PDB file of C-alpha atoms in Angstrom:
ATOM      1  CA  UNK A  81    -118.120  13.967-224.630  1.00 52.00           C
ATOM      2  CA  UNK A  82    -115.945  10.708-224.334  1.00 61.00           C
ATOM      3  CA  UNK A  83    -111.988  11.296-226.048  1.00 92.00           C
ATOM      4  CA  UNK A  84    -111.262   8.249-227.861  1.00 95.00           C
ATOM      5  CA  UNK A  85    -108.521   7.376-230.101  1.00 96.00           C
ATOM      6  CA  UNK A  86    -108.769   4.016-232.282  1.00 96.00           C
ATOM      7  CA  UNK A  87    -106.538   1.097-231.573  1.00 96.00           C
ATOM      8  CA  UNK A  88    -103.979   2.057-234.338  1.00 96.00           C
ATOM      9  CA  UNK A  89    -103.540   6.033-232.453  1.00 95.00           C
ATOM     10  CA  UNK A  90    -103.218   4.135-229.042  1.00 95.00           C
ATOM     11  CA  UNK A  91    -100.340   1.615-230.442  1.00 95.00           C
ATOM     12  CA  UNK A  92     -98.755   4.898-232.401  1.00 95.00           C
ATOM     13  CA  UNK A  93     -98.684   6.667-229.195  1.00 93.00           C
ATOM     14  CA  UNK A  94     -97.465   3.993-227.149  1.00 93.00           C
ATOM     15  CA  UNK A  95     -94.825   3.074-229.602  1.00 93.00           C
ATOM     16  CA  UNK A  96     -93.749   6.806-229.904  1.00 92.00           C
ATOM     17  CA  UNK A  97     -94.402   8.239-226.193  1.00 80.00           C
ATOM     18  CA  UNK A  98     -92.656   6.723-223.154  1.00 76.00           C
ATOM     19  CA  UNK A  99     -94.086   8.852-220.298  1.00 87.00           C
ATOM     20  CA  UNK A 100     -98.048   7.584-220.832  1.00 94.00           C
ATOM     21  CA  UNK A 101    -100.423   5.879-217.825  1.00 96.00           C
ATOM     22  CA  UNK A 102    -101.560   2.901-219.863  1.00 97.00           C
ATOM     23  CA  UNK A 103    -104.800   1.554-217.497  1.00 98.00           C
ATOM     24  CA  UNK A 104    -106.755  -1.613-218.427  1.00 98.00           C
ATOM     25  CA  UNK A 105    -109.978  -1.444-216.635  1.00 98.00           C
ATOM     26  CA  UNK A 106    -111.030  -5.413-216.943  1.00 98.00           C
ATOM     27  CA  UNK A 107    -111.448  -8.000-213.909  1.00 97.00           C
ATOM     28  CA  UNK A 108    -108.292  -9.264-212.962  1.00 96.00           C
ATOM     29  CA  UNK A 109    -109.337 -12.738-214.384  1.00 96.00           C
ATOM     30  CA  UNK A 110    -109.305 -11.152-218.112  1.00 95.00           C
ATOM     31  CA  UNK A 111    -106.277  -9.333-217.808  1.00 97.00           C
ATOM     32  CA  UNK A 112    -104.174 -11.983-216.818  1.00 95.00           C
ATOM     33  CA  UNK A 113    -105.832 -14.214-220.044  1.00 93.00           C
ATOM     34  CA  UNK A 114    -105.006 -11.541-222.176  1.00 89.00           C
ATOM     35  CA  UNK A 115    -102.849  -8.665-220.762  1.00 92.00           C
ATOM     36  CA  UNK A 116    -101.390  -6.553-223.410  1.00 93.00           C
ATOM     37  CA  UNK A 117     -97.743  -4.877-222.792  1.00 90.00           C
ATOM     38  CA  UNK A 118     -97.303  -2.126-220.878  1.00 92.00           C
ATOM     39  CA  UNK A 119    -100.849  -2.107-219.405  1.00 96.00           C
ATOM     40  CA  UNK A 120    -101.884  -1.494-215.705  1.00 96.00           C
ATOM     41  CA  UNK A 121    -104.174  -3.430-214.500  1.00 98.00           C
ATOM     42  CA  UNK A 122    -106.835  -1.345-212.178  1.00 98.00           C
ATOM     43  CA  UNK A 123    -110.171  -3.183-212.794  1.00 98.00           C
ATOM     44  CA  UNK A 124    -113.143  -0.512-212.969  1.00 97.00           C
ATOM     45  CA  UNK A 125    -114.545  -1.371-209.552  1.00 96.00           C
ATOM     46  CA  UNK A 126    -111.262  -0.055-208.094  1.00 97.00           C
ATOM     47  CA  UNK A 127    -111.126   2.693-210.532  1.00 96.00           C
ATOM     48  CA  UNK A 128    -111.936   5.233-207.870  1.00 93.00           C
ATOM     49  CA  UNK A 129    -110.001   3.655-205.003  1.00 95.00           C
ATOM     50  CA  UNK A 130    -106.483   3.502-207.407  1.00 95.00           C
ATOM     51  CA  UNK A 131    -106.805   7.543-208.148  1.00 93.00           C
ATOM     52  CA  UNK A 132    -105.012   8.827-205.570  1.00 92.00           C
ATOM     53  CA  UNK A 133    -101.635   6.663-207.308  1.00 91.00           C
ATOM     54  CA  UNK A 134    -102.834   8.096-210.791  1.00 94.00           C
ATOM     55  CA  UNK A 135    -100.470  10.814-212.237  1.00 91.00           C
ATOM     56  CA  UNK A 136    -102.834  13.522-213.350  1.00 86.00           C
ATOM     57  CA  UNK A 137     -99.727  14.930-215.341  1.00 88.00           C
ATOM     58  CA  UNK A 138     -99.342  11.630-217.616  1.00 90.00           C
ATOM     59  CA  UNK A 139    -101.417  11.050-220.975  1.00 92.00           C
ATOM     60  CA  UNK A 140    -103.478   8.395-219.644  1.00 95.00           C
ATOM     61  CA  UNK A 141    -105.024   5.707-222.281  1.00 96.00           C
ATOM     62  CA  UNK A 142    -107.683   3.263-221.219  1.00 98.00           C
ATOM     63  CA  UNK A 143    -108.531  -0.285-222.548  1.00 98.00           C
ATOM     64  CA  UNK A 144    -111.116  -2.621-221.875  1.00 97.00           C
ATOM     65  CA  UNK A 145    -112.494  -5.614-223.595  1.00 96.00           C
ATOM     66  CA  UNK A 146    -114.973  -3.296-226.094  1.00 95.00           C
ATOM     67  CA  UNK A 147    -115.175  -0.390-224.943  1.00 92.00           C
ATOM     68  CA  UNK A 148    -117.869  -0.113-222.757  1.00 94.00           C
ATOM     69  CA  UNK A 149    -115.181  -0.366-219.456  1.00 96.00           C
ATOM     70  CA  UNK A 150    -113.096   2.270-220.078  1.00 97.00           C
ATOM     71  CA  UNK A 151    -115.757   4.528-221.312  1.00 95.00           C
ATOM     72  CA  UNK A 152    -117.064   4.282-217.580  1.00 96.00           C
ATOM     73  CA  UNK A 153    -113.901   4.096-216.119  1.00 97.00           C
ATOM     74  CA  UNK A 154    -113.256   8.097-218.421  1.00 96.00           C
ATOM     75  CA  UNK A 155    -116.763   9.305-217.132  1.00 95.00           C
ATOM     76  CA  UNK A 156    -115.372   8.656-213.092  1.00 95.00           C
ATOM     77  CA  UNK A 157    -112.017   9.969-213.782  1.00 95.00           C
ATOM     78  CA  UNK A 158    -113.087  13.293-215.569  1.00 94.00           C
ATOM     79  CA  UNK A 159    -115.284  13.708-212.810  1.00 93.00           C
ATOM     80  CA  UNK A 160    -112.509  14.321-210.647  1.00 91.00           C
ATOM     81  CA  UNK A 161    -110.258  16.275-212.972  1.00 91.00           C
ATOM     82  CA  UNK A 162    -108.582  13.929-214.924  1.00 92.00           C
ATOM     83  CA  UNK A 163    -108.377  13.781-218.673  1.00 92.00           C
ATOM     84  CA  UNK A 164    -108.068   9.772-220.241  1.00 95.00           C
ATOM     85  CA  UNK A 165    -108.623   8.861-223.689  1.00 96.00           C
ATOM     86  CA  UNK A 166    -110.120   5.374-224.104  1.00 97.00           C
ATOM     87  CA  UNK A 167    -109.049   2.983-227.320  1.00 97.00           C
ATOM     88  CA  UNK A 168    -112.659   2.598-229.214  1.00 96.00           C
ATOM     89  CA  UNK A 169    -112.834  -1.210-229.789  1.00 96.00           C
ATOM     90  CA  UNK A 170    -110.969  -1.933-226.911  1.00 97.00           C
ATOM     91  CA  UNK A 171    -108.739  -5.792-227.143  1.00 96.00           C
ATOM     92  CA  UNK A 172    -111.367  -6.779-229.284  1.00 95.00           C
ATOM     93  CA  UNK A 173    -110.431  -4.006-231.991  1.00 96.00           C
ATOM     94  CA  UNK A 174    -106.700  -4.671-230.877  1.00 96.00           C
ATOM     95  CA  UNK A 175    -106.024  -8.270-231.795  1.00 94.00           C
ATOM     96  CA  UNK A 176    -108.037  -7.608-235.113  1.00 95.00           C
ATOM     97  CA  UNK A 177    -106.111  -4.462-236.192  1.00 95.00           C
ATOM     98  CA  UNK A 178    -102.905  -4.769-234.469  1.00 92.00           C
ATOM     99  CA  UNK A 179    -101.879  -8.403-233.702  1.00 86.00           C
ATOM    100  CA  UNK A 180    -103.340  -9.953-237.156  1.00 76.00           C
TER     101      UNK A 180
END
């Protein structure tokens, strides 16, 4: 079963937690459009390449545009041991909740 939080428990953790792995899993193209602070980008089709630099000890948060991303990006990371939560709603969700 996916972890998510919604966009206002990802910006409450960021704001309150210093030592988190914040990963956006979009195409290069759309981060740099629309990167938000603090974010990593590691597109999903380098997902599995990037783990080995992943600290398995860190709270690790995923975003993507909707959703969809990250939830694939959590399904190949919890295969090999890790535990991410990804932001339901992704930037979408973001920008209407948190930036309006």
């Amino acid at each position: 079963m996916n972890k998510e939080l919604t966009v206002v428990e990802a910006y409450e953790a960021i704001q309150s937690n210093q030592s988190l792995q914040l990963i956006d899993v979009r195409s290069a193209v759309e981060f740099e459009k629309d990167a938000l602070q603090g974010f990593t980008n590691i597109p999903l089709s380098e997902i599995s390449q990037a783990m080995p630099k992943l600290d398995g000890k860190k709270k690790t948060i995923l975003i993507c545009s909707d959703g969809t991303q990250s939830h694939q990006a959590q399904t190949l990371l919890e295969a090999c041991g890790y535990e991410p939560l990804t932001v339901r709603g992704g930037i979408r969700d973001w920008k209407l909740v948190i930036e309006a």
